[in-house]
Structure formats: structure tokens, C-alpha cells
XYZ file of C-alpha atoms in Angstrom:
513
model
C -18.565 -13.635 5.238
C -17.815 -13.551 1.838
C -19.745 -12.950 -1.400
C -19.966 -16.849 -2.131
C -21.081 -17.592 1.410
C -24.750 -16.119 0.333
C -27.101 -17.955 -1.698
C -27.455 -17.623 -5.165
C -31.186 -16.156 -4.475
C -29.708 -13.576 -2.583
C -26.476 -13.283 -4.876
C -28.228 -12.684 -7.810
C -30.759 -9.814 -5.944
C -27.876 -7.979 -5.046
C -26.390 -8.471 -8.769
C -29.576 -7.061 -10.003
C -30.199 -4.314 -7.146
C -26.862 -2.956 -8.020
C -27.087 -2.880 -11.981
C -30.420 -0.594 -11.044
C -29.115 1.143 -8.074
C -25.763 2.098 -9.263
C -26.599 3.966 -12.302
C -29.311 6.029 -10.686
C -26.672 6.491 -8.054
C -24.336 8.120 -11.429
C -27.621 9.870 -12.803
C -28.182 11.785 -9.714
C -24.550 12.437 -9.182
C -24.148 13.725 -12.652
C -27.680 16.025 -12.363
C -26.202 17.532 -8.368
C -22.537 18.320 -9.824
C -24.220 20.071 -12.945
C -26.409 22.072 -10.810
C -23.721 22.763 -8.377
C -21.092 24.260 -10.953
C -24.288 25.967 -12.386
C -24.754 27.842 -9.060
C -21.150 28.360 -8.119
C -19.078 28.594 -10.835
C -20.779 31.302 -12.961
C -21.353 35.403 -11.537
C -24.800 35.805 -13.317
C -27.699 34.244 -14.622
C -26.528 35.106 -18.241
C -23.243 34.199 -17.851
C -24.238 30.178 -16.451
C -27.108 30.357 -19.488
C -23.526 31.206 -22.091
C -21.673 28.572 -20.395
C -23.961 26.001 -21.029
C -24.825 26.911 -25.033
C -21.726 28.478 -25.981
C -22.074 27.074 -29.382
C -25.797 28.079 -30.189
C -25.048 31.682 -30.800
C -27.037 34.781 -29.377
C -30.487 33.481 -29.430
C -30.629 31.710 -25.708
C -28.835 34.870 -24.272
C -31.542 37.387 -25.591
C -34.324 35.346 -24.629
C -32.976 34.934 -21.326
C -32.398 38.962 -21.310
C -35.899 39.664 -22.841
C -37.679 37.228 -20.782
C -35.758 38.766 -17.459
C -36.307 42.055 -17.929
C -40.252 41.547 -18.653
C -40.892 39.716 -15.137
C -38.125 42.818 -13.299
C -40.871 45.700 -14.626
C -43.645 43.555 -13.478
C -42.089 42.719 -9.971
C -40.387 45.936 -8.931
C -42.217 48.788 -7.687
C -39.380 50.774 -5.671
C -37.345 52.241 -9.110
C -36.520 54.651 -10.514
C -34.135 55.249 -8.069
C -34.155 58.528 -6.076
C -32.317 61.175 -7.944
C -34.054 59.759 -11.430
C -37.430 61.805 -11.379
C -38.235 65.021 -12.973
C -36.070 67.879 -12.449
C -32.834 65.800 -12.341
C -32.062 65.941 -15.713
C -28.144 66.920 -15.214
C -27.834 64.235 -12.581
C -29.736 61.880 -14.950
C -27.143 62.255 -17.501
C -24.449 61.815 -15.928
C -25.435 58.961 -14.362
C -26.765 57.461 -17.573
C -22.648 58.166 -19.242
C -21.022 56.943 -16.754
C -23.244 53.809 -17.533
C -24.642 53.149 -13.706
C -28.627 53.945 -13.337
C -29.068 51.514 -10.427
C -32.219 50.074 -12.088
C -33.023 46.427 -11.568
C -32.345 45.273 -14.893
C -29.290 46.706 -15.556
C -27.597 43.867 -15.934
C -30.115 42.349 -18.445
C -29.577 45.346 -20.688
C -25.532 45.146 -20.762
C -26.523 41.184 -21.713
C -28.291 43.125 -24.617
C -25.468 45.421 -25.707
C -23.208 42.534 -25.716
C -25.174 41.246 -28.751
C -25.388 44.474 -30.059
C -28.978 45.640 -29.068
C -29.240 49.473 -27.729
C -31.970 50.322 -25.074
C -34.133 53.005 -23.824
C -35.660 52.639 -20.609
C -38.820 55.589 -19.408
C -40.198 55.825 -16.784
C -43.603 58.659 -16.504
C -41.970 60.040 -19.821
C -38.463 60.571 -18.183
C -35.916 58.555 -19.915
C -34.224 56.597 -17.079
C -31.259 54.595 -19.076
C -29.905 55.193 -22.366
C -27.234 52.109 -23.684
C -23.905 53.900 -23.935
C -23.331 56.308 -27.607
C -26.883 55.433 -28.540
C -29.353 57.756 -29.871
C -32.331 57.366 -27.270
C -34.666 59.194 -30.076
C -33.526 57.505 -32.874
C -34.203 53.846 -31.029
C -38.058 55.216 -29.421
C -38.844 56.734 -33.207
C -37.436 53.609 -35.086
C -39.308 51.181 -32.776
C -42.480 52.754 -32.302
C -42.584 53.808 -36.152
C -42.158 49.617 -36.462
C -44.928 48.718 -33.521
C -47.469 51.110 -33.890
C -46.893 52.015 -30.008
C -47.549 48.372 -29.163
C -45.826 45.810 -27.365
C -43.917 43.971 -30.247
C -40.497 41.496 -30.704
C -39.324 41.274 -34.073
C -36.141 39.524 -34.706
C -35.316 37.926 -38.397
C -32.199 37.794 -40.541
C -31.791 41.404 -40.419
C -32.691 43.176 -37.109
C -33.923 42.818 -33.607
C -36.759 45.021 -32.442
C -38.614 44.300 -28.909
C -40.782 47.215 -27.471
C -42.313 46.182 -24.119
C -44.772 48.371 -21.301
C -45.253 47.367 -17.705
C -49.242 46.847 -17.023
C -49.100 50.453 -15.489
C -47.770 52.202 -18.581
C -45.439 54.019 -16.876
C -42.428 52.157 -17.591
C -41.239 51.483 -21.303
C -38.497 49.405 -22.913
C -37.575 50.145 -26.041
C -34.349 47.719 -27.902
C -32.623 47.521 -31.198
C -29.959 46.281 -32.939
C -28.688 45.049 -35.921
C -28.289 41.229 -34.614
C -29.419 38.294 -37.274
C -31.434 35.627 -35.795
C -28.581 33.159 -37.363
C -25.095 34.631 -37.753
C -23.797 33.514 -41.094
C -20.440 31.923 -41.189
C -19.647 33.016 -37.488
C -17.446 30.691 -35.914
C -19.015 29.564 -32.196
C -18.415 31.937 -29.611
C -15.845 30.317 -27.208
C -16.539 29.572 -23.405
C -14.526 31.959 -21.051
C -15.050 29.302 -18.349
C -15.979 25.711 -18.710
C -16.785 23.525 -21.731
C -19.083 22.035 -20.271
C -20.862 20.225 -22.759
C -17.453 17.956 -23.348
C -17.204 18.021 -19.528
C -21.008 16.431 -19.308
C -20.159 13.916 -22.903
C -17.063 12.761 -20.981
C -18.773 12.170 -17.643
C -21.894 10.671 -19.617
C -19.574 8.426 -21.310
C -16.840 7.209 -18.408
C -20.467 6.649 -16.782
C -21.180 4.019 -19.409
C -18.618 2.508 -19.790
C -18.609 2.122 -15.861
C -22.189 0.178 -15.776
C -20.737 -1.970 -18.715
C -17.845 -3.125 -16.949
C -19.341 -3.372 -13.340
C -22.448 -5.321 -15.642
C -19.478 -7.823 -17.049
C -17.773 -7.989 -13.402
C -21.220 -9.285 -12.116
C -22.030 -11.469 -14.174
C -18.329 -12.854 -14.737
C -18.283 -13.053 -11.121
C -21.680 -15.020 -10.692
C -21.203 -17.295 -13.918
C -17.944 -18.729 -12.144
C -19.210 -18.929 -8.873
C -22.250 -20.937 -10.186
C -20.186 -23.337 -13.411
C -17.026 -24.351 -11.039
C -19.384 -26.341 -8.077
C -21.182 -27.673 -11.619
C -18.087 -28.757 -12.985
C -16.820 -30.036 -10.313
C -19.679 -32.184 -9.911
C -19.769 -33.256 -13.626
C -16.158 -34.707 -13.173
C -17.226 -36.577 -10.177
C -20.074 -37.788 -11.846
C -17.358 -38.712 -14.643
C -15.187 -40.051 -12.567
C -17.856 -42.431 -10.032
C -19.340 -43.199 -14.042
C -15.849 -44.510 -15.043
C -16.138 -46.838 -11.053
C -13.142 -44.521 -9.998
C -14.770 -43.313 -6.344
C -11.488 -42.013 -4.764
C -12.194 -38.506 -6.740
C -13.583 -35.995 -3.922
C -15.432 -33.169 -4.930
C -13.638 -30.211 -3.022
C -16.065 -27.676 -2.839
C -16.424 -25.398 0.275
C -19.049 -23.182 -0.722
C -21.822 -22.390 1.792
C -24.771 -21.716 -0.683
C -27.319 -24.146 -2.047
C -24.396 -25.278 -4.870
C -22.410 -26.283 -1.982
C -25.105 -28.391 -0.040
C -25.341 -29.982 -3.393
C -21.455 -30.636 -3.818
C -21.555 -32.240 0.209
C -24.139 -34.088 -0.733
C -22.700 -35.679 -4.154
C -19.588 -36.118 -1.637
C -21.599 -38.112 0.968
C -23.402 -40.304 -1.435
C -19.316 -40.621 -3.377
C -18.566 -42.173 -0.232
C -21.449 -44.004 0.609
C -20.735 -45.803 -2.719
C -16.988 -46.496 -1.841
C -18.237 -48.059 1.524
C -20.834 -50.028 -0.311
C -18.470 -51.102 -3.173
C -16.205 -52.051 -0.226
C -18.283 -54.291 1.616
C -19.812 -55.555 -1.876
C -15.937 -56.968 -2.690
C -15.873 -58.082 0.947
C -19.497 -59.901 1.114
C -17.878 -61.530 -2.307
C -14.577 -62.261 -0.677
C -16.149 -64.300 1.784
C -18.954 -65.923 -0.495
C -16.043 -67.489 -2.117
C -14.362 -68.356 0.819
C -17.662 -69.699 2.406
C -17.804 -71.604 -1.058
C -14.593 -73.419 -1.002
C -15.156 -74.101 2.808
C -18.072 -75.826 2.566
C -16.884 -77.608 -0.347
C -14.291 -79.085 1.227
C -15.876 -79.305 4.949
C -18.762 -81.779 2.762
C -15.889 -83.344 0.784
C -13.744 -84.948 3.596
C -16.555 -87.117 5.455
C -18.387 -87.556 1.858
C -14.653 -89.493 1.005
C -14.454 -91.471 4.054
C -18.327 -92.380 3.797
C -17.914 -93.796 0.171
C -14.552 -95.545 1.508
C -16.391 -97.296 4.135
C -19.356 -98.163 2.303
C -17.038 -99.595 -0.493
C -15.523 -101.427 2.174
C -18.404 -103.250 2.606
C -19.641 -103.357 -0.652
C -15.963 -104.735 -1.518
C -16.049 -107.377 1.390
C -13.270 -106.025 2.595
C -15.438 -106.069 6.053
C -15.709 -109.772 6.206
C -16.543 -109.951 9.823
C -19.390 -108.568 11.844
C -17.318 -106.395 13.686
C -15.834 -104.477 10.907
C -18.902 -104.045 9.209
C -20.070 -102.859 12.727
C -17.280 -100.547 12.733
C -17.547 -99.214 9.041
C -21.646 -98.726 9.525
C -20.520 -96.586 12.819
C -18.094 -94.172 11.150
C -20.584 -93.933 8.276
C -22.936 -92.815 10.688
C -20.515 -90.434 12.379
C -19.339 -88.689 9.193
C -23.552 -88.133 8.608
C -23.823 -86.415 11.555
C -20.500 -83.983 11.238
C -22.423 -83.266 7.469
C -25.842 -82.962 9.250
C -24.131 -80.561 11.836
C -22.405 -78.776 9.375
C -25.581 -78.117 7.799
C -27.743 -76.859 10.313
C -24.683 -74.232 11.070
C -25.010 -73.131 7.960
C -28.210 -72.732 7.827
C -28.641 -70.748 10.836
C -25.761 -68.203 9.786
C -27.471 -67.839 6.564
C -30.540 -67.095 8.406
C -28.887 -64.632 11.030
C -26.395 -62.987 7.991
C -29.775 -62.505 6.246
C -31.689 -61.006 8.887
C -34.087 -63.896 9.006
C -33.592 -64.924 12.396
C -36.281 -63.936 14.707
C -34.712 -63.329 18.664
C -36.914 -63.533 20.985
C -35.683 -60.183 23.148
C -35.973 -60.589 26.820
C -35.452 -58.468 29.908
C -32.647 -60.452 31.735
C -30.682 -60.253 34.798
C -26.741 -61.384 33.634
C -25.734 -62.424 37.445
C -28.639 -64.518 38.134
C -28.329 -65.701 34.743
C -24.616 -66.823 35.172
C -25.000 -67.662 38.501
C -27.889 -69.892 37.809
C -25.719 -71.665 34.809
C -22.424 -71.625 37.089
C -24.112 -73.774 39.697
C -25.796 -75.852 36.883
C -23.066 -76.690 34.407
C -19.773 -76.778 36.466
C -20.450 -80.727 37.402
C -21.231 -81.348 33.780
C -18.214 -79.393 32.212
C -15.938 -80.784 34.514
C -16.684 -84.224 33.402
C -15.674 -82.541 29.758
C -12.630 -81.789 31.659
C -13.478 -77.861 31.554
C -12.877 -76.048 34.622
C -15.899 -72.982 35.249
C -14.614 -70.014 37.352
C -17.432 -67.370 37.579
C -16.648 -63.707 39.043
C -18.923 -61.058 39.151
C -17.557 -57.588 39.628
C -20.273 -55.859 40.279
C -21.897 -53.813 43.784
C -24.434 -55.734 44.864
C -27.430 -54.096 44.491
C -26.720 -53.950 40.468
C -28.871 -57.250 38.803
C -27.008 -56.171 35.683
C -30.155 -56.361 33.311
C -30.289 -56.641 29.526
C -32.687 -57.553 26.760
C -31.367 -60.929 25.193
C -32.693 -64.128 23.620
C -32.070 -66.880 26.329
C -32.221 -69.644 23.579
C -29.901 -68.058 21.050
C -27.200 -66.462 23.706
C -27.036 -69.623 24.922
C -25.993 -70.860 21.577
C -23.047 -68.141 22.315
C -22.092 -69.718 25.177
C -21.950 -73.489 24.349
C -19.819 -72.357 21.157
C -17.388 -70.345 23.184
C -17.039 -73.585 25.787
C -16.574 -75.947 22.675
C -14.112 -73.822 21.026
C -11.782 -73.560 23.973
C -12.219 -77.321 24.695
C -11.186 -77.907 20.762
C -8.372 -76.748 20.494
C -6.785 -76.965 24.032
C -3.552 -78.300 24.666
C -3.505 -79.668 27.486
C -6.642 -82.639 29.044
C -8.263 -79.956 31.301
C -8.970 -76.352 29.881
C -9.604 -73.748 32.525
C -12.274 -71.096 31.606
C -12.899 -67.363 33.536
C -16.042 -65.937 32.984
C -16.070 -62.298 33.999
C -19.159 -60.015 34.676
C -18.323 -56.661 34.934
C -19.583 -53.021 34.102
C -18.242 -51.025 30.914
C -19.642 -47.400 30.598
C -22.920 -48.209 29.540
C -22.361 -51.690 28.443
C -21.711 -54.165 30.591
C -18.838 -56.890 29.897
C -18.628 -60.449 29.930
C -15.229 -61.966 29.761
C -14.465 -65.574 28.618
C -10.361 -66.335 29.270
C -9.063 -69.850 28.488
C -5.869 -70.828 28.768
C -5.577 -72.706 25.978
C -2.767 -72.258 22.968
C -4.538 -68.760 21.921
C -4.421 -66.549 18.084
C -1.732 -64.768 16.630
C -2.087 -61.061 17.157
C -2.531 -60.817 13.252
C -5.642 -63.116 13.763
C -7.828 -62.120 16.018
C -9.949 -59.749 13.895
C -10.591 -62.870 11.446
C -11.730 -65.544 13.785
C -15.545 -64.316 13.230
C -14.986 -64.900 9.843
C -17.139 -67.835 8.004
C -14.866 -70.938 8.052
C -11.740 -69.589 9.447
C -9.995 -71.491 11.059
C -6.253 -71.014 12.745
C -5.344 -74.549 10.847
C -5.225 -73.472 6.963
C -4.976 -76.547 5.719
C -8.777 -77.181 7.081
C -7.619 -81.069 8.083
C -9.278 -81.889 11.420
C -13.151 -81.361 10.298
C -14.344 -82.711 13.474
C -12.929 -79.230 15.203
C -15.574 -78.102 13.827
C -16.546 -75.635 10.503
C -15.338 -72.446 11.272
C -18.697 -71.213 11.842
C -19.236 -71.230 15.386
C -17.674 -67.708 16.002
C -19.466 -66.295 12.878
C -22.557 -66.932 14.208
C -21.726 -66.228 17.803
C -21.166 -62.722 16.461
C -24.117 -62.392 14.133
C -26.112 -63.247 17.451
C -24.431 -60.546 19.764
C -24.834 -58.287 16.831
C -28.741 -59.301 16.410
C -29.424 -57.683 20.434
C -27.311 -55.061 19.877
C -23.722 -55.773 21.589
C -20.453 -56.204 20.425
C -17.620 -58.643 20.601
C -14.165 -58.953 19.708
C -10.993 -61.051 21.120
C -8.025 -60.462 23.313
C -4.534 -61.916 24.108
C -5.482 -63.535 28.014
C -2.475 -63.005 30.032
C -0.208 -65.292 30.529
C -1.021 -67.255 27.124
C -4.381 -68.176 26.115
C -7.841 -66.258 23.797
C -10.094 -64.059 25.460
C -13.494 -63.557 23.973
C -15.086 -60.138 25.322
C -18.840 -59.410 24.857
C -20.684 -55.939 25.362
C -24.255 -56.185 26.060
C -25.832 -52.977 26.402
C -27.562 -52.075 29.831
C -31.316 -52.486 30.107
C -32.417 -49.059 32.300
């Protein structure tokens, strides 16, 4: 999953969480190595205080010292050493030239005499160490003449002087040296080991400089991820503004900018489908327009003809003026008719036309109308063959209005008796089942559609004769409202080539469980 694949929530918790985490993560990183090369990288205590103030002079390393050897007289209670009491004064010396006592602090009181500060350590009166060359009686007698035999540190410009007694008395530490609290023009005393102040300044720094950038990465990486879906979408919106809706918003994000960028891309679409059918609905108001225009023109003419006829004289006898009255009548009635069609397809293209939904059984319904209406089509010269292909047991029920599929029916007979070639047009009504539809079949054998035409003959006042000149064929409507009817309980229709030359008209009707 990648990073965009979250959702911004979530993106921008982590962003956050990590702008927090990761520096503590460096802090504590920083604070363990320190420690670390603190502990391994330095043989003594004094030696890892030096190589962290190598700069500061000798102040931190004698208060280390000092401070040491004060908690070593307090805490130790097995020194001397054998071999240091009374009565060893040979050995005593020449332990204390060769400059190894084997006391506890010896190592604070080199740290000492590195700065220049000679000690005296007794112990019950015995003088235990001595720093090498010094005079021990010189040091006791120059510090005690300074402290008055009390505990005492002095240290300013000039000398150091410290003087120190464990809470037993028996052990005494006497120091001094000529060391300045400030040397004067002393350049800093170099590190024999690390630098490790420019060690911590450089990893202090390449730490900042890390947050920054990993800070800019974030944010970088979150401001894109967030302003491409939005400008994707405001050149959409551009775009649909401008009425150009063939500009789709790619965006495959899976986060909540995303959702919004498939859902800009549905509603693109749902406007292109609208705008289509919009131009299409207009496409065939005009059509519907100039079709009923000239459908009402052509028996208007030949009314006003005839009537002028007789206005005119020109029908002189009763039988002519018989006649003309008649085909005045007759072009009345193909207006009235056209009328009422549309009428009723406005009605059923506006949703206006209540249907009367019925639970109906198709082979009782067909048989019942096969055995009714074959004597009274054949007299129309219309054969009726009925075949049901169906088991026996099935009734084939659907919900349908009797009334208006029975309009369906009369203008699928009509049709195919229209426009016939021949006197007699045979018809094949087929009932059979379709998945879960089940399909009724009307085959003439009449002169049948192009292939290009089939899809428009449920068009408003289509008709296969462009010039529109035989009005009493009817005005193109009959199919358009056959469909809007099959449509209106839920089927579907369309039409076929019939074999061997002829229109098939094939209706689904959905099965009633």
C-alpha cells in the first residue's frame, strides 16, 4: 500500500508523529553515544572529565580531584596498606620514591601534580604519601600556618591551598601549589583523545539540519499529494464550466481526495449522458415538429380543396357534393386520429399515463385472442398463426395493462397490414421463455426495414417512406408508443430481420413469480 493510499487524517498523524518522534529518536541517540564514548573511550575518571573541557583550563580537573579524594577518606576504612604503619619507615620511603603507596586515591593526587599541586597524605601521624621532590614539612607547615589546623581550600590568582581531615582525624590531606585560578595568556590545553565538543557541535548540527529537511520532505510530500487531486478537479470544473465534458479527471488516489475526484468523474459523466439525451429529446422535438406539421398539413389541403369545390360550384351535382362532404369527413378523422396519438405519446413520454398493472397469464391471454380475432383478421386479409413454446404446466404470468398492451397489439397487426406487399399478410406470434423474461414474437412477411433502420422505427414519426406522402399509413407514431407502453410495465422491445424476408417485432415481458 502506498503512502497516498492512506487518508489524509492518517497521513498527516504520521507527518506529525514523525516530526516529534524522530528528533527525540536523534536526542536520545546523541545523549547514549556521548555516554558510551564517556565510559569506553577514556582510562579514568579525570581523564573523560579533560576530554570533555579541554578548553576550560585546570579548574574542573581539581575539583574533580578535590571532590574525589574527600568522599575516598570518608569511604575507605582498609588503608594504609600493610607495610605503611609505624616502624616501617625505610619501607615507607621507598615506597613513597618510587611513587607507588597503594592508597586509594592515588590516582587523584597524580591528577593534582599534573596541575602542579604537591601532597602530603598522614595517617595516625605517619606520613603515608609524599608527591615526588616535595618537601612534606614545608607543604604541612605552609598549610597549617595558612588554616589554623582547619579544614580550608583556598585557591585565587596566586596559589592553591586545600587542607582536608577524615571525620576520625586520623587521616590528613594536606595540597599546594602555585596554580592561578585563571592562567593568564595560556593557550587551551589540547585534547590527547577526542574533541569532542566539535564532535557533539557537528552531530548537534547534521541533526538539524536533518529535522529541517525531513520537515520540508513532509510537508513537500503532503502539499502535492493534497494540490494535484485539487487541481485536477479545478480544471475539470474549468473545463465542464467552458461545456467541454470529454475532460476526465484521472485521479487514482484511494483517500478521501480521491472519493472526491470519482465522484466529480461520475457526476462529469452523468452530465455528458444528460447533455446527450438533452440534444436527442431536442432532435426529436424538432422532428416531432415538422412531422406533425406536415401530417396536419396534407388533409388540412385536401379539406380546403374540397370545401372550395363546393363553395366554387365546381360540385354541381348531388353526388359530387356527396363525394366532396365524404372525403372532408375522412381527412377529419385521419386529423382527429392523428391527434389522439399524439396525445397519448405525450402522455406516456411524460409519464402521465396511468397503467393499470395486472397479474396475467400470456397463453390464456393469446390463446383467448387467437380463437377470438383469427375470423375477424382474416376478413382484413391477415393470417394469425399462434405457437406457444412453452411446457405445459408454465401459465407464463406477468403484470400488464390489458387495455394498453392491447393497444400494442392492434398497432403491430396494423403496421404489418400497411405496408404489406402482397393482399394477404401472414403474421407468427411466438410465446416463448427468455431467461427471466419471457418472449413474444410477431414475424410478418411483409417487405421488412433496412438493417440500418431498425433501431429508428420507435422513433416519433419515422417512417421507412421519407418523403412522408401516404398519411393514411398512418403518423409514425404507432411504434413510439408501442414502446413507451412496453417500457411503462417494465419490458423491452426491439426488431429483427424475419427469415426469409419480412420485420420481426420481439417483446420481453418480465416473469411474474
Amino acid at each position: 500500500m502506498r503512502l497516498r493510499d492512506f487518508s489524509v487524517r492518517k497521513r498527516l498523524f504520521i507527518a506529525n508523529f514523525m516530526m516529534v518522534f524522530i528528533p527525540i529518536c536523534m536526542l536520545i541517540i546523541i545523549g547514549s553515544s556521548f555516554m558510551l564514548g564517556m565510559r569506553f573511550l577514556g582510562s579514568s575518571d579525570q581523564e573523560k572529565v579533560n576530554s570533555v573541557w579541554p578548553e576550560k583550563g585546570p579548574a574542573p580537573s581539581i575539583q574533580f580531584a578535590i571532590s574525589s579524594l574527600k568522599v575516598k577518606i570518608e569511604n575507605n576504612d582498609n588503608w594504609p596498606p600493610s607495610g605503611h604503619g609505624m616502624g616501617m619507615g625505610r619501607h615507607k620511603r621507598h615506597m613513597m620514591n618510587n611513587n607507588s603507596t597503594g592508597i586509594p586515591m592515588e590516582a587523584d593526587l597524580h591528577a593534582l601534580e599534573q596541575q602542579n599541586i604537591q601532597s602530603v597524605v598522614t595517617h595516625n601521624g605517619d606520613i603515608v604519601y609524599v608527591s615526588p621532590g616535595a618537601d612534606a614539612a614545608a607543604i604541612q607547615n605552609t598549610v597549617i600556618e595558612r588554616s589554623h589546623g582547619a579544614p580550608i581550600m583556598l585557591w585565587d590568582n596566586d596559589i592553591f591551598l586545600f587542607s582536608y581531615q577524615s571525620n576520625d582525624k586520623q587521616t590528613i590531606i594536606y595540597s599546594y601549589g602555585k596554580t592561578p585560578f585563571l592562567t593568564r595568556g595560556a593557550p587551551p590545553v589540547p585534547n590527547p583523545r577526542i574533541d569532542w565538543n566539535n564532535i557533539l557541535l557537528t552531530v548537534i548540527i547534521i541533526a538539524i539540519l536533518f529535522v529541517i529537511l525531513l520537515g520540508l520532505y513532509l510537508s513537500r510530500l503532503l502539499s502535492r499529494q493534497i494540490l494535484e487531486p485539487l487541481t485536477a478537479l479545478r480544471k475539470a470544473s474549468a473545463e465542464i464550466r467552458q461545456g467541454n465534458l470529454d475532460a476526465p479527471v484521472e485521479i487514482q488516489a484511494q483517500d478521501e481526495f480521491g472519493a472526491a475526484c470519482r465522484d466529480f468523474e461520475q457526476m462529469r459523466l452523468e452530465l455528458k449522458e444528460a447533455k446527450e439525451q438533452q440534444e436527442k429529446y431536442e432532435e426529436n422535438r424538432k422532428e416531432l415538429i415538422a412531422g406533425i406539421s406536415h401530417d396536419l398539413s396534407t388533409p388540412l389541403t385536401a379539406m380546403k380543396g374540397y370545401a372550395s369545390g363546393i363553395l366554387d360550384g365546381i360540385a354541381n351535382t348531388p353526388e359530387k357534393q356527396r363525394h366532396y362532404v365524404e372525403m372532408i369527413l375522412q381527412g377529419a378523422s385521419t386529423m382527429e386520429k392523428l391527434v389522439e396519438s399524439l396525445f397519448l405519446f405525450s402522455k406516456l413520454d411524460l409519464g402521465r399515463m396511468p397503467f393499470n398493472l395486472e397479474q396475467v397469464s400470456l397463453r390464456d391471454y393469446f390463446t383467448d385472442f387467437f380463437h377470438e380475432q383469427q375470423p375477424l383478421l382474416k376478413e382484413k386479409d391477415i393470417l394469425l398463426n399462434l405457437s406457444i413454446d412453452l411446457p405445459a404446466d408454465n401459465p407464463a404470468k406477468v403484470c400488464m395493462d390489458r387495455l394498453q398492451f392491447q393497444r400494442v397489439i392492434d398497432n403491430l397487426l396494423s403496421n404489418s397490414r400497411k405496408y404489406a406487399v402482397d393482399k394477404v399478410v401472414k403474421i407468427d406470434i411466438t410465446l416463448a421463455l427468455d431467461n427471466d423474461f419471457y418472449r413474444i414474437s410477431f414475424a410478418d412477411d411483409g417487405p421488412g426495414v433496412p438493417q440500418d433502420d431498425l433501431t429508428k422505427l420507435f422513433h416519433s414519426f419515422y417512417r421507412t417512406d421519407p418523403a412522408r406522402s401516404n398519411v393514411a399509413k398512418g403518423s409514425g407514431l404507432g411504434l413510439a408508443i408501442t414502446k413507451e407502453i412496453i417500457l411503462g410495465m417494465n419490458g423491452k422491445i426491439w426488431a429483427e430481420e424475419t427469415n426469409g424476408g419480412g420485420l420481426t417485432i420481439v417483446i420481453l415481458l418480465p416473469i411474474k413469480e
